[in-house]
Coordinates of C-alpha atoms and ligand atoms in Angstrom, one line a residue:
M1 CA -51.9 -30.9 -5.6
P2 CA -48.9 -28.7 -6.2
S3 CA -49.7 -25.0 -6.6
P4 CA -48.9 -23.3 -9.9
P5 CA -45.5 -21.5 -9.9
S6 CA -47.0 -18.0 -9.8
R7 CA -48.7 -18.9 -6.5
N8 CA -45.6 -20.1 -4.9
P9 CA -44.6 -17.3 -2.5
R10 CA -41.0 -17.7 -3.5
F11 CA -41.8 -16.5 -7.0
A12 CA -44.6 -14.1 -6.1
G13 CA -42.3 -11.1 -5.9
Y14 CA -40.8 -11.6 -9.3
A15 CA -44.1 -12.5 -11.0
G16 CA -45.6 -9.4 -9.6
R17 CA -43.1 -7.1 -11.2
P18 CA -42.6 -8.4 -14.7
G19 CA -39.5 -7.1 -16.5
R20 CA -37.9 -5.4 -13.5
A21 CA -34.8 -7.5 -13.5
Q22 CA -33.1 -7.2 -16.9
V23 CA -30.7 -9.9 -18.0
Q24 CA -28.3 -8.7 -20.7
A25 CA -25.5 -10.1 -22.8
L26 CA -22.1 -8.9 -21.6
A27 CA -21.3 -7.9 -25.2
D28 CA -24.2 -5.4 -25.2
V29 CA -22.9 -3.6 -22.1
A30 CA -20.6 -0.8 -23.2
P31 CA -17.9 -0.2 -20.7
E32 CA -18.4 3.2 -19.2
Q33 CA -15.4 5.4 -19.7
Q34 CA -15.3 7.2 -16.4
A35 CA -13.5 10.4 -16.6
R36 CA -11.1 10.5 -13.7
L37 CA -10.5 13.4 -11.5
A38 CA -6.9 14.3 -10.8
T39 CA -6.3 15.4 -7.2
G40 CA -3.3 17.5 -8.1
I41 CA -1.1 15.4 -5.9
G42 CA 0.7 13.1 -8.4
E43 CA 1.7 10.4 -5.9
L44 CA -1.9 10.1 -4.6
D45 CA -3.3 9.9 -8.1
R46 CA -0.8 7.2 -8.8
V47 CA -1.8 4.9 -5.9
L48 CA -5.4 5.5 -6.8
G49 CA -4.7 4.1 -10.3
G50 CA -4.7 7.4 -12.1
G51 CA -6.9 9.8 -10.1
L52 CA -10.3 9.7 -8.5
V53 CA -13.2 7.7 -10.0
P54 CA -16.6 9.3 -9.5
G55 CA -18.8 7.3 -7.2
S56 CA -15.9 5.4 -5.7
V57 CA -15.2 4.9 -2.0
V58 CA -11.6 5.0 -0.9
L59 CA -10.6 3.8 2.6
I60 CA -7.3 5.3 4.0
G61 CA -5.9 3.5 6.9
G62 CA -2.9 3.9 9.1
D63 CA -1.5 4.4 12.6
P64 CA -2.6 7.6 14.4
G65 CA -0.3 10.5 13.6
I66 CA 1.0 9.0 10.4
G67 CA -0.5 11.7 8.2
K68 CA -3.9 10.7 7.0
S69 CA -5.7 14.0 7.9
T70 CA -2.8 16.0 6.5
L71 CA -2.8 14.1 3.2
L72 CA -6.5 14.5 2.6
L73 CA -6.6 18.1 3.6
Q74 CA -3.8 18.8 1.2
A75 CA -5.6 16.8 -1.5
L76 CA -8.8 18.7 -1.1
A77 CA -6.9 22.0 -1.3
A78 CA -5.1 20.9 -4.4
L79 CA -8.3 20.1 -6.3
P80 CA -9.2 22.5 -9.0
P81 CA -11.4 25.3 -7.7
E82 CA -14.4 24.1 -9.8
T83 CA -14.4 20.7 -8.0
S84 CA -16.4 21.1 -4.9
S85 CA -15.4 19.2 -1.8
L86 CA -16.3 18.8 1.8
Y87 CA -14.1 17.8 4.8
V88 CA -16.1 16.2 7.6
S89 CA -14.2 16.2 10.8
G90 CA -15.3 14.1 13.8
E91 CA -11.9 14.1 15.4
E92 CA -10.8 17.7 15.3
S93 CA -12.7 20.9 15.8
P94 CA -13.1 23.3 12.9
Q95 CA -10.6 25.6 14.6
Q96 CA -8.0 22.8 14.7
V97 CA -8.5 22.0 11.1
S98 CA -8.3 25.7 10.2
L99 CA -5.0 26.0 12.1
R100 CA -3.6 23.0 10.3
A101 CA -4.6 24.3 6.9
R102 CA -3.0 27.6 7.7
R103 CA 0.2 25.9 8.9
L104 CA 0.3 23.9 5.7
G105 CA -0.1 27.1 3.7
L106 CA -3.2 25.9 2.0
N107 CA -5.6 28.2 0.3
P108 CA -8.7 28.1 2.5
A109 CA -10.9 29.8 -0.1
H110 CA -12.6 26.8 -1.4
L111 CA -12.2 24.4 1.6
R112 CA -15.6 23.5 3.0
L113 CA -15.8 22.1 6.5
L114 CA -18.3 20.3 8.6
A115 CA -18.1 19.0 12.2
E116 CA -20.7 16.2 12.5
T117 CA -20.6 12.6 13.6
R118 CA -24.2 11.5 13.4
V119 CA -24.4 9.9 9.9
E120 CA -28.0 10.9 9.2
D121 CA -27.2 14.6 9.9
L122 CA -24.0 14.3 8.0
L123 CA -25.7 12.9 4.9
A124 CA -28.4 15.5 5.1
A125 CA -25.8 18.2 5.1
V126 CA -23.8 16.5 2.3
D127 CA -27.0 16.3 0.2
R128 CA -27.5 20.0 0.5
E129 CA -23.9 20.8 -0.2
R130 CA -23.5 18.2 -3.1
P131 CA -19.7 18.0 -3.0
R132 CA -17.9 16.0 -5.7
V133 CA -15.3 14.8 -3.2
L134 CA -16.2 14.0 0.4
V135 CA -13.8 13.2 3.2
V136 CA -15.0 11.6 6.4
D137 CA -12.3 11.8 9.1
S138 CA -12.6 9.4 10.8
I139 CA -15.2 6.6 10.1
Q140 CA -14.6 5.5 13.7
T141 CA -16.2 8.7 15.1
V142 CA -19.3 8.4 13.0
Y143 CA -22.4 6.7 14.3
T144 CA -26.0 6.0 13.2
D145 CA -29.2 6.2 15.3
L146 CA -30.2 2.8 13.8
L147 CA -27.9 1.1 16.2
Q148 CA -27.6 1.2 20.0
S149 CA -23.9 0.4 20.2
A150 CA -21.2 2.9 20.8
P151 CA -19.4 4.9 18.1
G152 CA -16.3 3.0 17.0
S153 CA -17.8 -0.5 17.5
V154 CA -17.7 -2.9 14.6
A155 CA -21.5 -2.6 14.0
Q156 CA -21.5 1.2 14.1
V157 CA -18.5 1.5 11.8
R158 CA -20.0 -1.0 9.3
E159 CA -23.4 0.5 9.2
S160 CA -22.2 4.1 9.0
A161 CA -19.8 3.1 6.2
A162 CA -22.6 1.3 4.4
Q163 CA -24.7 4.4 4.4
L164 CA -21.8 6.5 3.0
V165 CA -21.1 3.9 0.4
R166 CA -24.7 3.9 -0.7
Y167 CA -24.6 7.7 -1.0
A168 CA -21.4 7.6 -3.1
K169 CA -22.9 5.1 -5.5
Q170 CA -26.2 7.1 -5.8
S171 CA -24.7 10.5 -6.1
G172 CA -21.4 9.8 -8.0
T173 CA -19.5 11.5 -5.2
V174 CA -16.0 10.3 -4.4
V175 CA -15.9 9.4 -0.7
F176 CA -12.7 9.1 1.3
L177 CA -13.1 7.2 4.6
V178 CA -10.3 7.7 7.1
G179 CA -9.7 4.7 9.4
H180 CA -7.3 4.5 12.3
V181 CA -5.5 1.2 12.8
T182 CA -6.2 0.4 16.4
R183 CA -4.6 -2.0 18.8
E184 CA -7.4 -2.3 21.3
G185 CA -10.4 -4.4 20.5
T186 CA -13.2 -2.0 21.4
I187 CA -12.6 0.2 18.4
A188 CA -13.1 -1.4 15.0
G189 CA -10.1 -1.1 12.7
P190 CA -10.3 -0.3 9.0
R191 CA -10.0 -4.0 8.2
V192 CA -13.7 -4.5 8.8
L193 CA -14.5 -2.2 5.9
E194 CA -12.1 -3.5 3.3
H195 CA -14.7 -5.6 1.5
M196 CA -17.2 -2.7 1.3
V197 CA -15.1 -0.1 -0.4
D198 CA -13.5 0.1 -3.9
T199 CA -10.0 1.1 -2.9
V200 CA -8.0 0.5 0.2
L201 CA -4.9 2.5 0.9
Y202 CA -2.6 2.0 3.9
F203 CA 0.1 4.2 5.2
E204 CA 3.4 2.4 5.8
G205 CA 6.6 3.7 7.4
D206 CA 7.1 4.6 11.0
P207 CA 5.5 7.8 12.3
G208 CA 8.8 8.9 13.7
G209 CA 10.6 8.7 10.4
R210 CA 10.6 11.2 7.6
F211 CA 9.1 9.1 4.8
R212 CA 5.6 8.0 4.3
V213 CA 4.6 5.3 1.9
V214 CA 0.9 4.9 0.9
R215 CA 0.2 1.5 -0.6
A216 CA -2.9 0.3 -2.5
V217 CA -3.8 -3.1 -0.9
K218 CA -7.0 -3.3 -2.9
N219 CA -8.1 -1.3 -5.9
R220 CA -11.1 -2.0 -8.2
F221 CA -9.7 0.8 -10.5
G222 CA -6.0 0.2 -10.5
A223 CA -3.0 -2.0 -9.7
V224 CA -2.6 -3.3 -6.2
N225 CA 0.6 -2.7 -4.3
E226 CA 1.0 0.5 -6.1
L227 CA 3.0 2.9 -3.9
G228 CA 2.8 6.6 -3.4
V229 CA 5.9 8.0 -1.7
F230 CA 5.9 11.2 0.4
A231 CA 8.2 13.0 2.8
M232 CA 6.7 14.6 5.9
G233 CA 8.1 18.0 6.7
D234 CA 7.0 21.4 8.0
G235 CA 4.9 22.0 5.0
G236 CA 3.0 18.7 5.4
L237 CA 3.5 15.8 3.0
R238 CA 5.7 16.5 0.0
E239 CA 5.5 14.0 -2.9
I240 CA 8.6 12.2 -4.0
G241 CA 8.2 11.5 -7.7
N242 CA 11.4 9.4 -8.1
P243 CA 11.6 7.4 -4.9
S244 CA 14.3 4.9 -5.8
A245 CA 17.1 6.9 -4.3
I246 CA 15.5 7.3 -0.8
F247 CA 15.5 3.7 0.0
L248 CA 19.2 3.4 -0.6
S249 CA 21.7 4.5 2.0
R250 CA 24.6 4.7 -0.5
H251 CA 27.7 3.7 1.3
D252 CA 31.0 5.2 0.1
E253 CA 32.8 2.0 1.0
P254 CA 31.3 -1.4 0.4
V255 CA 29.9 -2.8 3.7
P256 CA 29.1 -6.3 4.6
G257 CA 25.4 -7.2 4.9
S258 CA 24.1 -4.6 2.5
V259 CA 22.5 -5.6 -0.8
I260 CA 20.5 -3.5 -3.2
M261 CA 17.6 -5.1 -4.8
A262 CA 15.3 -4.0 -7.6
T263 CA 11.8 -4.6 -6.5
R264 CA 8.6 -3.8 -8.3
E265 CA 5.7 -2.5 -6.2
G266 CA 2.6 -2.0 -8.3
T267 CA 3.7 -0.8 -11.7
R268 CA 6.8 1.0 -10.6
P269 CA 10.3 -0.5 -10.2
L270 CA 12.0 0.6 -7.0
L271 CA 15.5 0.2 -5.7
V272 CA 15.6 -0.8 -2.1
E273 CA 18.5 -1.6 0.2
V274 CA 18.3 -4.8 2.3
Q275 CA 20.5 -5.0 5.3
A276 CA 21.3 -8.0 7.3
L277 CA 23.2 -8.5 10.5
V278 CA 24.3 -12.0 11.5
D279 CA 25.8 -12.3 15.0
S280 CA 26.7 -15.4 17.0
G281 CA 23.7 -16.1 19.3
R282 CA 24.0 -16.3 23.0
S283 CA 20.8 -18.1 23.7
A284 CA 19.7 -21.7 23.0
S285 CA 17.2 -20.5 20.4
P286 CA 18.7 -18.0 17.9
R287 CA 16.8 -14.9 17.0
R288 CA 15.3 -14.4 13.6
V289 CA 14.2 -10.8 13.3
P290 CA 12.9 -9.5 9.9
L291 CA 11.8 -5.9 9.6
G292 CA 9.9 -5.1 6.5
M293 CA 9.6 -8.7 5.3
D294 CA 7.9 -11.9 6.3
Q295 CA 9.2 -14.0 9.2
G296 CA 8.4 -17.3 7.6
R297 CA 10.1 -16.3 4.4
L298 CA 13.3 -15.5 6.3
A299 CA 13.3 -18.9 8.0
M300 CA 12.7 -20.6 4.7
L301 CA 15.6 -18.8 3.0
L302 CA 18.0 -19.7 5.9
A303 CA 16.9 -23.4 5.5
V304 CA 17.6 -23.2 1.7
L305 CA 21.0 -21.6 2.4
H306 CA 21.8 -24.5 4.7
R307 CA 20.6 -27.4 2.6
H308 CA 21.7 -26.1 -0.9
G309 CA 24.5 -23.8 0.0
G310 CA 26.0 -25.7 2.9
V311 CA 26.0 -22.6 5.2
A312 CA 24.6 -23.3 8.6
M313 CA 23.3 -20.5 10.9
Y314 CA 21.6 -22.4 13.7
D315 CA 23.9 -20.8 16.3
Q316 CA 23.5 -17.3 14.8
D317 CA 21.1 -14.4 15.4
V318 CA 19.8 -13.1 12.1
Y319 CA 18.4 -9.6 11.7
V320 CA 17.1 -8.3 8.4
N321 CA 15.9 -4.8 7.7
V322 CA 14.5 -3.2 4.6
V323 CA 15.8 0.4 4.6
G324 CA 13.3 3.3 4.7
G325 CA 10.4 1.6 6.5
V326 CA 9.0 0.2 3.3
R327 CA 7.6 -3.3 3.4
V328 CA 8.6 -5.7 0.7
G329 CA 6.1 -8.5 0.1
E330 CA 7.2 -9.9 -3.2
T331 CA 9.3 -13.0 -3.6
A332 CA 11.8 -11.2 -5.9
A333 CA 13.4 -10.0 -2.6
D334 CA 14.5 -13.6 -1.8
L335 CA 17.9 -13.4 -3.5
A336 CA 18.7 -10.0 -2.0
V337 CA 17.9 -11.2 1.5
L338 CA 19.9 -14.4 1.1
L339 CA 22.9 -12.5 -0.2
A340 CA 22.7 -9.9 2.5
V341 CA 22.6 -12.6 5.2
L342 CA 25.5 -14.4 3.6
S343 CA 27.6 -11.2 3.2
S344 CA 27.1 -10.3 6.8
F345 CA 27.9 -13.8 8.0
R346 CA 31.1 -14.0 6.1
G347 CA 32.0 -10.4 6.8
R348 CA 32.5 -9.8 3.1
P349 CA 30.9 -6.9 1.3
L350 CA 29.4 -7.1 -2.1
P351 CA 30.3 -4.6 -4.8
V352 CA 28.5 -1.2 -4.4
D353 CA 27.4 -1.2 -8.0
L354 CA 25.6 -4.6 -7.8
V355 CA 21.9 -5.1 -7.9
V356 CA 20.0 -8.4 -7.5
F357 CA 16.5 -9.8 -7.6
G358 CA 15.0 -13.3 -8.0
E359 CA 12.8 -15.8 -6.2
V360 CA 14.5 -18.6 -4.4
G361 CA 12.8 -22.0 -4.4
L362 CA 13.0 -24.8 -1.9
A363 CA 15.0 -26.9 -4.3
G364 CA 17.7 -24.2 -4.4
E365 CA 16.6 -23.0 -7.8
I366 CA 16.5 -19.3 -8.7
R367 CA 13.1 -18.5 -10.3
P368 CA 12.2 -15.7 -12.6
V369 CA 10.0 -12.8 -11.5
P370 CA 7.7 -10.5 -13.4
G371 CA 9.1 -7.3 -14.9
G372 CA 12.7 -8.2 -15.3
P373 CA 13.7 -5.6 -17.9
E374 CA 12.0 -2.7 -16.0
R375 CA 13.9 -3.6 -12.9
L376 CA 17.2 -3.8 -14.7
H377 CA 16.7 -0.5 -16.5
E378 CA 15.8 1.3 -13.3
A379 CA 19.0 0.0 -11.7
A380 CA 21.1 1.0 -14.8
K381 CA 19.5 4.5 -14.6
H382 CA 20.7 4.8 -11.0
G383 CA 24.3 3.9 -11.9
F384 CA 24.3 0.2 -11.1
R385 CA 26.7 -1.7 -13.4
R386 CA 26.4 -5.3 -12.3
A387 CA 23.4 -7.5 -11.8
I388 CA 22.7 -11.1 -10.6
V389 CA 19.3 -12.2 -11.8
P390 CA 17.3 -15.3 -12.8
R391 CA 18.3 -16.6 -16.2
A392 CA 14.8 -16.1 -17.7
N393 CA 14.8 -12.5 -16.6
V394 CA 17.8 -11.5 -18.7
P395 CA 16.7 -9.3 -21.6
K396 CA 17.6 -10.6 -25.0
G397 CA 19.5 -7.5 -26.1
G398 CA 21.2 -7.1 -22.6
V399 CA 21.1 -3.8 -20.7
R400 CA 23.3 -0.9 -21.8
G401 CA 26.2 -0.2 -19.5
M402 CA 25.4 -3.2 -17.3
E403 CA 26.9 -6.6 -16.9
V404 CA 24.1 -9.0 -16.3
H405 CA 24.9 -12.4 -14.7
A406 CA 22.2 -15.1 -15.2
V407 CA 21.8 -17.7 -12.5
Q408 CA 19.6 -20.8 -12.3
R409 CA 20.7 -22.4 -9.0
L410 CA 21.9 -21.2 -5.6
S411 CA 25.2 -22.9 -6.2
E412 CA 25.9 -20.7 -9.2
V413 CA 25.2 -17.6 -7.1
L414 CA 27.7 -18.8 -4.5
E415 CA 30.3 -19.5 -7.1
R416 CA 29.8 -16.0 -8.6
L417 CA 30.6 -14.3 -5.4
Ligands
TYD501 P1 -2.0 13.7 10.9 O1 -2.3 14.0 9.5 O2 -2.8 14.4 12.0 O3 -2.1 12.1 11.2 P2 -3.4 11.2 11.3 O4 -4.6 11.9 10.7 O5 -3.0 10.0 10.5 O6 -3.6 10.8 12.7 O7 -0.5 13.9 11.1 C1 0.0 14.4 12.3 C2 1.5 14.2 12.4 O8 2.2 14.8 11.3 C3 1.9 14.9 13.6 O9 2.7 14.0 14.3 C4 2.7 16.1 13.2 C5 3.1 15.7 11.8 N1 3.1 16.9 10.9 C6 4.2 17.4 10.4 O10 5.3 16.9 10.7 N2 4.2 18.5 9.5 C7 3.0 19.1 9.2 O11 3.0 20.0 8.4 C8 1.8 18.6 9.8 C9 0.5 19.2 9.4 C10 1.9 17.5 10.6
MG502 MG1 -6.3 12.6 11.8

């Protein structure tokens, strides 16, 4: 005889606590208007989607030495004095952090510091201190007694992060977790935490260069691919509010292989220079070296150029570089890459006041991309007077001071040049 449902052990738990789990209609749930907290660093607020959301967990990843600790120390110092914060350092001693704060010219008055790596002790201290913003630098140094494995292992990093995430949600504290991108396998990289946190920011750009780009690769509270742009100098990271100009190396004379494209990362249009160098290859297999863009994409564009443009490069080495160390992931870069390669191959420069964007399809068609008018207006603002863009991206009223050429096929582009 089958047992009644309430006796079934699978239901016993629910039957024993009537009314605990409440199902509600979505329409009855009022969206909570979370007041965001501005960090005082505009570019950081921008990548976060407009400031800090209480109870959210933000992972900041990047190569060692790229500026993670610097940025967060500056951010805590820039918070309004009534917003309490705590910087937990597992990497540097309090003296080192103090020295850095002094070098950066930060006001140490309301900076609170803790050197602790055992997560239970850390949370006990945080619970006493009750900061509204907590920085844990880095998550790879933190460990929990619950596990036997060494600090920095995948299990330790996950479990410690899980405890910190739980704390953030319970207390409404904003938690920043710093994660080093690591090359060796023994230390877990920030990747293993991406699914647990609300927002993931990564530093781009090379540590040797001057510019630092922080990109939101995941954000429950804002646009992904949003960029924050900074320059690293003696005073730490300085924000660059109008970054278009820094990714251009304006040439006085037109040079072959250089094309300016209007990209849109996140919600902001950005002018970026794409450079290509095509050189006759010496080896049997020619080199395809893209920096700042996808390798497969470059190979595809070269194939399209061959099939639909009649330009063969199988005996040529092709190098492509996106200036400024920024990575361009969107397909709108296709047309710029293709034109840069062609320009270098033929040794013929394109006009210095020309800007392009558009996706290139396998059939040789030029496809529209989102945000056409913003891209064109940004270019016009920076003095560009000519544009080659997909037909559907041409604004109805045109763009003031700009000659916009609409193209639908690769063949039309080649004719235009
Ligand atoms: P840091 O924030 O320590 O990097 P991370 O925490 O990501 O490992 O950045 C250190 C680098 O930044 C180091 O190479 C020195 C440089 N730096 C400056 O150029 N200017 C400065 O004012 C500071 C504090 C650091
Ligand atoms: Mg650091």
